[in-house]
């Protein structure tokens, strides 16, 4: 089955700096790679996703890149703000239930 | 805003009690899931369903059971709760279509067994 590794587990950045979270996956059949943000006391919420036929996708301050050959994908947050502080999860799926990485706790220091 | 609801939000119960965690969605999604989230944040799939009368076990062994009698409802039951069941339980749903689509999560139920 699919296995998703996520790094780092914790990340602290100064407000205004960029944050990068990296994930690798094992199943070459996976073709959908979402990123979720989970705030305290809430369920995870989708912030951006990418499919295997696309190498990069951007939505305002958030971007995701995918390298299918190397089986890794990354989340980039630019101009970080205190409200970006949360736990972020990557996931992978090939028409099966999502398999999640272990999460990254991002702290943005004002 | 996702239309998927979990009740209760918080529950403290004694060992040996039977409990049912409720999950309902109003989006007409065929696929529904239960994930268990441990204190270290990791999400583990424990059950899923692709439609009425269809249920499957997930990757993490669980003593819980589920049922899917109606499309919108996917309850999870623990017949005899134990302290090891203490965790956050998250329900999610997604469309049944060609390829994988976004999964929408509920707010979760935080269960404490004493």
mmCIF file of C-alpha atoms in Angstrom:
data_model
loop_
_atom_site.group_PDB
_atom_site.id
_atom_site.type_symbol
_atom_site.label_atom_id
_atom_site.label_comp_id
_atom_site.label_asym_id
_atom_site.label_seq_id
_atom_site.Cartn_x
_atom_site.Cartn_y
_atom_site.Cartn_z
ATOM 1 C CA UNK A 1 0.000 0.000 0.000
ATOM 2 C CA UNK A 2 0.857 3.679 -0.108
ATOM 3 C CA UNK A 3 3.297 5.169 2.393
ATOM 4 C CA UNK A 4 3.710 8.945 2.782
ATOM 5 C CA UNK A 5 6.656 10.505 4.574
ATOM 6 C CA UNK A 6 6.492 14.162 5.639
ATOM 7 C CA UNK A 7 9.253 16.503 6.862
ATOM 8 C CA UNK A 8 9.868 18.406 9.010
ATOM 9 C CA UNK A 9 7.601 17.491 11.926
ATOM 10 C CA UNK A 10 7.907 21.006 13.375
ATOM 11 C CA UNK A 11 8.816 24.274 11.674
ATOM 12 C CA UNK A 12 9.212 27.760 13.120
ATOM 13 C CA UNK A 13 9.557 30.796 10.866
ATOM 14 C CA UNK A 14 9.560 34.532 11.337
ATOM 15 C CA UNK A 15 6.533 36.398 10.060
ATOM 16 C CA UNK A 16 7.076 37.330 6.429
ATOM 17 C CA UNK A 17 9.503 34.480 5.738
ATOM 18 C CA UNK A 18 8.725 31.454 3.584
ATOM 19 C CA UNK A 19 7.904 27.965 4.814
ATOM 20 C CA UNK A 20 8.507 24.729 2.900
ATOM 21 C CA UNK A 21 7.144 21.296 3.804
ATOM 22 C CA UNK A 22 8.212 18.218 1.863
ATOM 23 C CA UNK A 23 6.569 14.837 1.311
ATOM 24 C CA UNK A 24 7.503 11.637 -0.468
ATOM 25 C CA UNK A 25 5.204 8.811 -1.504
ATOM 26 C CA UNK A 26 5.827 5.204 -2.452
ATOM 27 C CA UNK A 27 3.011 4.085 -4.789
ATOM 28 C CA UNK A 28 3.561 5.120 -8.403
ATOM 29 C CA UNK A 29 -0.199 4.621 -8.989
ATOM 30 C CA UNK A 30 -1.006 7.625 -6.776
ATOM 31 C CA UNK A 31 -2.245 10.547 -8.849
ATOM 32 C CA UNK A 32 -3.841 12.966 -6.368
ATOM 33 C CA UNK A 33 -1.880 14.952 -3.784
ATOM 34 C CA UNK A 34 -3.809 17.290 -1.468
ATOM 35 C CA UNK A 35 -2.565 19.445 1.383
ATOM 36 C CA UNK A 36 -4.699 20.007 4.470
ATOM 37 C CA UNK A 37 -4.466 22.598 7.242
ATOM 38 C CA UNK A 38 -5.738 21.733 10.705
ATOM 39 C CA UNK A 39 -6.305 24.455 13.257
ATOM 40 C CA UNK A 40 -6.739 23.753 16.951
ATOM 41 C CA UNK A 41 -10.083 22.125 17.734
ATOM 42 C CA UNK A 42 -11.061 21.749 14.078
ATOM 43 C CA UNK A 43 -10.988 19.102 11.404
ATOM 44 C CA UNK A 44 -8.459 19.261 8.542
ATOM 45 C CA UNK A 45 -9.391 21.602 5.695
ATOM 46 C CA UNK A 46 -8.111 21.385 2.129
ATOM 47 C CA UNK A 47 -5.885 24.321 1.173
ATOM 48 C CA UNK A 48 -4.527 23.182 -2.189
ATOM 49 C CA UNK A 49 -4.243 20.001 -4.245
ATOM 50 C CA UNK A 50 -2.399 18.845 -7.328
ATOM 51 C CA UNK A 51 -2.912 16.002 -9.766
ATOM 52 C CA UNK A 52 -0.237 13.964 -11.467
ATOM 53 C CA UNK A 53 -0.637 15.643 -14.842
ATOM 54 C CA UNK A 54 0.494 18.983 -13.382
ATOM 55 C CA UNK A 55 3.945 19.920 -12.064
ATOM 56 C CA UNK A 56 3.072 23.049 -10.132
ATOM 57 C CA UNK A 57 0.015 24.880 -8.861
ATOM 58 C CA UNK A 58 -0.289 28.224 -7.121
ATOM 59 C CA UNK A 59 -3.026 29.941 -5.150
ATOM 60 C CA UNK A 60 -2.042 33.361 -3.807
ATOM 61 C CA UNK A 61 0.662 32.763 -1.144
ATOM 62 C CA UNK A 62 0.475 28.974 -1.387
ATOM 63 C CA UNK A 63 2.091 26.795 -4.035
ATOM 64 C CA UNK A 64 2.592 23.072 -4.471
ATOM 65 C CA UNK A 65 5.135 21.330 -6.684
ATOM 66 C CA UNK A 66 5.125 17.692 -7.773
ATOM 67 C CA UNK A 67 7.982 15.587 -9.092
ATOM 68 C CA UNK A 68 6.473 12.285 -10.223
ATOM 69 C CA UNK A 69 9.792 10.779 -11.215
ATOM 70 C CA UNK A 70 11.231 11.273 -7.749
ATOM 71 C CA UNK A 71 7.852 10.681 -6.059
ATOM 72 C CA UNK A 72 7.953 13.814 -3.989
ATOM 73 C CA UNK A 73 5.830 16.921 -3.612
ATOM 74 C CA UNK A 74 6.218 20.095 -1.598
ATOM 75 C CA UNK A 75 4.141 22.893 -0.099
ATOM 76 C CA UNK A 76 5.471 26.435 -0.226
ATOM 77 C CA UNK A 77 3.947 29.259 1.811
ATOM 78 C CA UNK A 78 5.336 32.726 1.116
ATOM 79 C CA UNK A 79 5.013 35.884 3.234
ATOM 80 C CA UNK A 80 3.886 33.850 6.233
ATOM 81 C CA UNK A 81 1.444 35.387 8.682
ATOM 82 C CA UNK A 82 0.553 34.425 12.285
ATOM 83 C CA UNK A 83 -2.735 32.936 11.064
ATOM 84 C CA UNK A 84 -0.739 30.409 9.031
ATOM 85 C CA UNK A 85 0.240 28.750 12.322
ATOM 86 C CA UNK A 86 -1.385 25.309 12.292
ATOM 87 C CA UNK A 87 -0.688 21.645 11.558
ATOM 88 C CA UNK A 88 -0.280 20.826 7.866
ATOM 89 C CA UNK A 89 -0.780 17.378 6.341
ATOM 90 C CA UNK A 90 0.162 16.091 2.926
ATOM 91 C CA UNK A 91 -1.672 13.092 1.492
ATOM 92 C CA UNK A 92 -1.603 10.825 -1.552
ATOM 93 C CA UNK A 93 -4.166 8.657 -3.283
ATOM 94 C CA UNK A 94 -4.708 6.626 -6.436
ATOM 95 C CA UNK A 95 -8.504 6.302 -6.252
ATOM 96 C CA UNK A 96 -8.172 4.790 -2.789
ATOM 97 C CA UNK A 97 -8.732 6.437 0.597
ATOM 98 C CA UNK A 98 -6.224 9.198 1.292
ATOM 99 C CA UNK A 99 -3.013 8.196 3.054
ATOM 100 C CA UNK A 100 -1.672 11.050 5.151
ATOM 101 C CA UNK A 101 1.800 12.099 6.210
ATOM 102 C CA UNK A 102 2.428 12.498 9.933
ATOM 103 C CA UNK A 103 1.922 16.250 9.868
ATOM 104 C CA UNK A 104 4.029 19.385 10.293
ATOM 105 C CA UNK A 105 3.361 21.826 13.115
ATOM 106 C CA UNK A 106 4.080 25.281 11.689
ATOM 107 C CA UNK A 107 4.613 28.209 14.034
ATOM 108 C CA UNK A 108 4.838 31.722 12.602
ATOM 109 C CA UNK A 109 6.531 34.058 15.046
ATOM 110 C CA UNK A 110 5.437 37.690 14.924
ATOM 111 C CA UNK B 1 -17.865 25.500 4.578
ATOM 112 C CA UNK B 2 -18.191 21.720 4.543
ATOM 113 C CA UNK B 3 -21.621 20.299 5.371
ATOM 114 C CA UNK B 4 -20.442 17.374 7.443
ATOM 115 C CA UNK B 5 -21.352 17.148 11.093
ATOM 116 C CA UNK B 6 -20.088 15.072 13.976
ATOM 117 C CA UNK B 7 -21.737 14.636 17.354
ATOM 118 C CA UNK B 8 -20.890 14.810 20.108
ATOM 119 C CA UNK B 9 -17.844 17.123 19.915
ATOM 120 C CA UNK B 10 -16.549 15.928 23.284
ATOM 121 C CA UNK B 11 -17.389 12.787 25.229
ATOM 122 C CA UNK B 12 -16.132 11.389 28.519
ATOM 123 C CA UNK B 13 -17.365 7.907 29.384
ATOM 124 C CA UNK B 14 -16.538 5.047 31.714
ATOM 125 C CA UNK B 15 -14.804 1.826 30.747
ATOM 126 C CA UNK B 16 -17.136 -0.840 29.406
ATOM 127 C CA UNK B 17 -19.791 1.517 28.089
ATOM 128 C CA UNK B 18 -21.207 1.208 24.584
ATOM 129 C CA UNK B 19 -21.004 4.389 22.535
ATOM 130 C CA UNK B 20 -21.918 5.566 19.052
ATOM 131 C CA UNK B 21 -20.225 8.501 17.371
ATOM 132 C CA UNK B 22 -22.479 10.161 14.830
ATOM 133 C CA UNK B 23 -21.459 11.517 11.421
ATOM 134 C CA UNK B 24 -23.807 13.048 8.871
ATOM 135 C CA UNK B 25 -23.235 14.907 5.610
ATOM 136 C CA UNK B 26 -25.662 16.811 3.423
ATOM 137 C CA UNK B 27 -23.539 16.899 0.271
ATOM 138 C CA UNK B 28 -24.841 13.635 -1.189
ATOM 139 C CA UNK B 29 -21.367 12.094 -1.097
ATOM 140 C CA UNK B 30 -21.148 8.338 -1.627
ATOM 141 C CA UNK B 31 -17.717 7.919 -0.009
ATOM 142 C CA UNK B 32 -17.339 8.313 3.752
ATOM 143 C CA UNK B 33 -14.400 7.669 6.073
ATOM 144 C CA UNK B 34 -13.442 7.465 9.729
ATOM 145 C CA UNK B 35 -9.939 8.479 10.777
ATOM 146 C CA UNK B 36 -8.433 8.202 14.259
ATOM 147 C CA UNK B 37 -6.032 10.977 15.174
ATOM 148 C CA UNK B 38 -3.518 10.214 17.896
ATOM 149 C CA UNK B 39 -1.992 12.847 20.224
ATOM 150 C CA UNK B 40 1.025 13.010 17.950
ATOM 151 C CA UNK B 41 -1.273 14.320 15.183
ATOM 152 C CA UNK B 42 -1.037 11.319 12.837
ATOM 153 C CA UNK B 43 -4.242 10.362 10.984
ATOM 154 C CA UNK B 44 -5.054 6.651 10.696
ATOM 155 C CA UNK B 45 -7.847 5.301 8.480
ATOM 156 C CA UNK B 46 -10.020 2.906 10.512
ATOM 157 C CA UNK B 47 -13.151 2.458 8.339
ATOM 158 C CA UNK B 48 -14.527 3.580 5.003
ATOM 159 C CA UNK B 49 -17.594 3.147 2.838
ATOM 160 C CA UNK B 50 -18.221 3.708 -0.859
ATOM 161 C CA UNK B 51 -21.991 3.557 -0.616
ATOM 162 C CA UNK B 52 -25.022 2.176 1.179
ATOM 163 C CA UNK B 53 -24.475 -1.292 2.652
ATOM 164 C CA UNK B 54 -20.762 -1.114 1.791
ATOM 165 C CA UNK B 55 -18.145 -0.892 4.572
ATOM 166 C CA UNK B 56 -14.452 -1.745 4.678
ATOM 167 C CA UNK B 57 -11.798 -1.791 7.384
ATOM 168 C CA UNK B 58 -8.942 0.633 7.082
ATOM 169 C CA UNK B 59 -5.237 0.339 7.679
ATOM 170 C CA UNK B 60 -5.384 0.651 11.459
ATOM 171 C CA UNK B 61 -6.906 -2.250 13.339
ATOM 172 C CA UNK B 62 -9.850 -1.002 15.368
ATOM 173 C CA UNK B 63 -12.327 -2.605 17.737
ATOM 174 C CA UNK B 64 -15.022 -0.267 16.460
ATOM 175 C CA UNK B 65 -17.720 -1.110 13.909
ATOM 176 C CA UNK B 66 -19.559 1.027 11.372
ATOM 177 C CA UNK B 67 -22.778 0.860 9.389
ATOM 178 C CA UNK B 68 -24.030 2.614 6.242
ATOM 179 C CA UNK B 69 -27.782 2.271 5.996
ATOM 180 C CA UNK B 70 -28.319 5.740 4.540
ATOM 181 C CA UNK B 71 -26.079 7.688 2.193
ATOM 182 C CA UNK B 72 -25.841 10.669 4.509
ATOM 183 C CA UNK B 73 -25.162 8.807 7.760
ATOM 184 C CA UNK B 74 -22.050 6.838 8.828
ATOM 185 C CA UNK B 75 -22.060 6.091 12.575
ATOM 186 C CA UNK B 76 -19.166 4.464 14.415
ATOM 187 C CA UNK B 77 -19.845 2.215 17.415
ATOM 188 C CA UNK B 78 -17.654 0.962 20.239
ATOM 189 C CA UNK B 79 -19.368 -1.967 21.997
ATOM 190 C CA UNK B 80 -17.202 -1.773 25.120
ATOM 191 C CA UNK B 81 -15.036 1.315 25.490
ATOM 192 C CA UNK B 82 -11.548 1.059 26.997
ATOM 193 C CA UNK B 83 -8.970 3.716 27.955
ATOM 194 C CA UNK B 84 -6.958 2.720 24.860
ATOM 195 C CA UNK B 85 -9.863 4.082 22.751
ATOM 196 C CA UNK B 86 -9.182 7.585 24.032
ATOM 197 C CA UNK B 87 -8.509 9.628 20.901
ATOM 198 C CA UNK B 88 -9.849 12.158 18.418
ATOM 199 C CA UNK B 89 -12.156 10.623 15.786
ATOM 200 C CA UNK B 90 -12.578 12.423 12.466
ATOM 201 C CA UNK B 91 -15.254 11.684 9.868
ATOM 202 C CA UNK B 92 -14.848 12.689 6.220
ATOM 203 C CA UNK B 93 -16.705 12.362 2.936
ATOM 204 C CA UNK B 94 -15.998 12.752 -0.776
ATOM 205 C CA UNK B 95 -17.718 12.341 -4.105
ATOM 206 C CA UNK B 96 -17.797 9.054 -5.975
ATOM 207 C CA UNK B 97 -16.599 9.922 -9.439
ATOM 208 C CA UNK B 98 -13.859 9.329 -11.930
ATOM 209 C CA UNK B 99 -10.622 9.762 -10.026
ATOM 210 C CA UNK B 100 -10.068 11.023 -6.511
ATOM 211 C CA UNK B 101 -11.797 14.143 -5.254
ATOM 212 C CA UNK B 102 -11.472 16.406 -2.236
ATOM 213 C CA UNK B 103 -12.313 14.901 1.140
ATOM 214 C CA UNK B 104 -14.293 17.149 3.500
ATOM 215 C CA UNK B 105 -13.772 16.645 7.226
ATOM 216 C CA UNK B 106 -16.058 17.143 10.188
ATOM 217 C CA UNK B 107 -14.904 18.957 13.342
ATOM 218 C CA UNK B 108 -14.136 15.690 15.100
ATOM 219 C CA UNK B 109 -15.205 13.952 18.303
ATOM 220 C CA UNK B 110 -12.729 13.939 21.153
ATOM 221 C CA UNK B 111 -13.357 10.771 23.162
ATOM 222 C CA UNK B 112 -11.969 10.159 26.631
ATOM 223 C CA UNK B 113 -12.517 6.799 28.298
ATOM 224 C CA UNK B 114 -11.885 6.771 32.045
#
